Short mmCIF file of C-alpha atoms in Angstrom, two decimals:
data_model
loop_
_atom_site.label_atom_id
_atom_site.label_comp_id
_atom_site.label_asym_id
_atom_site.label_seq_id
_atom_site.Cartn_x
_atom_site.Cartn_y
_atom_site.Cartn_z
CA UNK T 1 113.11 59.45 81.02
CA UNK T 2 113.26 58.20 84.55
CA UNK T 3 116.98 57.37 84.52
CA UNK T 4 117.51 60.92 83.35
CA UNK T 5 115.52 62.35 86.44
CA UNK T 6 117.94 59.94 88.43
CA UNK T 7 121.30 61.37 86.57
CA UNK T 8 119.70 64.77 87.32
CA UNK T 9 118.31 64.65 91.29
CA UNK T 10 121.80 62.83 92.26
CA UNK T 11 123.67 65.71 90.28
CA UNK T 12 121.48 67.74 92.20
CA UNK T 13 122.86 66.38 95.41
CA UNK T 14 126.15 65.98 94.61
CA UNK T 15 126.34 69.41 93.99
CA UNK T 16 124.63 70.89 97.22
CA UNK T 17 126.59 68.89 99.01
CA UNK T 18 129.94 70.13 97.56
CA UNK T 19 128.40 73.90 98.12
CA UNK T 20 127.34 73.33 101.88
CA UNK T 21 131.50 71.68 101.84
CA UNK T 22 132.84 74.95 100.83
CA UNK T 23 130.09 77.19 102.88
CA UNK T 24 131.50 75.54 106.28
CA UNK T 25 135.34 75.57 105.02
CA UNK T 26 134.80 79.72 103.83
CA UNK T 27 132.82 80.36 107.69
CA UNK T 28 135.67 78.41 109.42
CA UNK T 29 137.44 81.06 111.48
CA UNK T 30 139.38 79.47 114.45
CA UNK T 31 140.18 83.76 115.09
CA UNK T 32 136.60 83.67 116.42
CA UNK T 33 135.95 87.23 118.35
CA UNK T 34 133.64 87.10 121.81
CA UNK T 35 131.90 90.02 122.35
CA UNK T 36 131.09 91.39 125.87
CA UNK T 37 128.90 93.89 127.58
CA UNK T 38 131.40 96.88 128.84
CA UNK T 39 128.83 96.76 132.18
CA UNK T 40 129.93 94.84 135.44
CA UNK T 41 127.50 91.57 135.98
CA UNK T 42 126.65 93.85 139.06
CA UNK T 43 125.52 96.43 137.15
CA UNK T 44 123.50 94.72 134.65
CA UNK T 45 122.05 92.66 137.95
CA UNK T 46 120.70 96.41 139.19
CA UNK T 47 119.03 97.58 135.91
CA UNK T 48 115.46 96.49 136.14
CA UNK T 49 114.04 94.96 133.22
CA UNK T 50 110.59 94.75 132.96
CA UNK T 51 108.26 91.93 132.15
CA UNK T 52 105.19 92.17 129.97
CA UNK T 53 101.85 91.32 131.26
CA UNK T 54 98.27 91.49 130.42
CA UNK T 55 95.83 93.13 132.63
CA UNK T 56 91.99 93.03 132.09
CA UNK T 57 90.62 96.48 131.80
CA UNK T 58 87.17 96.48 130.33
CA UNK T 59 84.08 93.76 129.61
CA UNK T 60 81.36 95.28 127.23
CA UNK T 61 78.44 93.00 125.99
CA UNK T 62 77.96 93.96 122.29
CA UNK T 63 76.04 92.40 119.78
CA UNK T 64 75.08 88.74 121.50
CA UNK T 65 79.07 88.83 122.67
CA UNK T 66 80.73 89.41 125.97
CA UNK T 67 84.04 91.30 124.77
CA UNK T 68 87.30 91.30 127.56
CA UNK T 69 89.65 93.96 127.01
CA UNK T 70 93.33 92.86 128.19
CA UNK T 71 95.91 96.23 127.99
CA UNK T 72 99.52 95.35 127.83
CA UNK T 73 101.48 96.30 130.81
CA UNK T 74 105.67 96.73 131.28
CA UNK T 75 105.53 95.97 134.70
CA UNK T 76 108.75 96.60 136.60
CA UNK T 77 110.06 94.50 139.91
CA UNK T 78 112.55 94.94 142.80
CA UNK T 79 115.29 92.61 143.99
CA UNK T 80 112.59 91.15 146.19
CA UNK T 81 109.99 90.42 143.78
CA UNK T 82 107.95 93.44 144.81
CA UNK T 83 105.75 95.37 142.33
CA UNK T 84 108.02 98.87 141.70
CA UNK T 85 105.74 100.45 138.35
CA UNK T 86 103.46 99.61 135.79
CA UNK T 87 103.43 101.28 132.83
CA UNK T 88 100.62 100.75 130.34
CA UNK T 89 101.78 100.57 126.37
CA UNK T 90 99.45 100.58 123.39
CA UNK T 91 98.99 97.31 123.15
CA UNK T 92 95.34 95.73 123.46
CA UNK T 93 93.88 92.00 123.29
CA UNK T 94 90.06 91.38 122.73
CA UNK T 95 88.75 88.05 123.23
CA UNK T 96 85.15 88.04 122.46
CA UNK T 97 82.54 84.99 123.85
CA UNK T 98 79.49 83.96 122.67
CA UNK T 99 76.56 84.70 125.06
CA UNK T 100 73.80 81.69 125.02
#
């Protein structure tokens, strides 16, 4: 019984080893393709991205709990690090503590 679990997990092995052999040798392709952005690094340097942030908006007590309401925020910045716009999405965060 044993040495047939033995015959069968190195079977087993041998074969996913022989599989992974022929996954790399089919994926070879020394014809590998680079794809670019059609925008200038100067022009992708002048789009402004924005970051995500979290903003506190609201504390409620309810129910023995303190409850902090944090609205996400796409916040947008200039070269210089300077606050442009903040747009608010629909995303909220509650974190609720216990009041003793």
């Amino acid at each position: 019984m044993v040495q047939t679990i033995l015959k069968f997990a190195l079977f087993c092995l041998l074969l996913l080893g022989v599989i992974q052999l022929t996954i790399n040798e089919f994926f070879k392709n020394d014809d590998a393709v680079t794809v670019t952005s059609f925008k200038s690094e100067d022009e992708m340097n002048q789009e402004n991205i924005p970051s995500l942030e979290m903003h506190l908006v609201g504390q409620d007590e309810v129910s023995g709990y303190i409850v902090e309401t944090y609205r996400e925020y796409e916040v947008y910045k200039n070269d210089s690090g300077e606050v442009v716009k903040e747009v608010p999405t629909a995303n909220f965060d509650y974190i609720r503590y216990k009041i003793e």
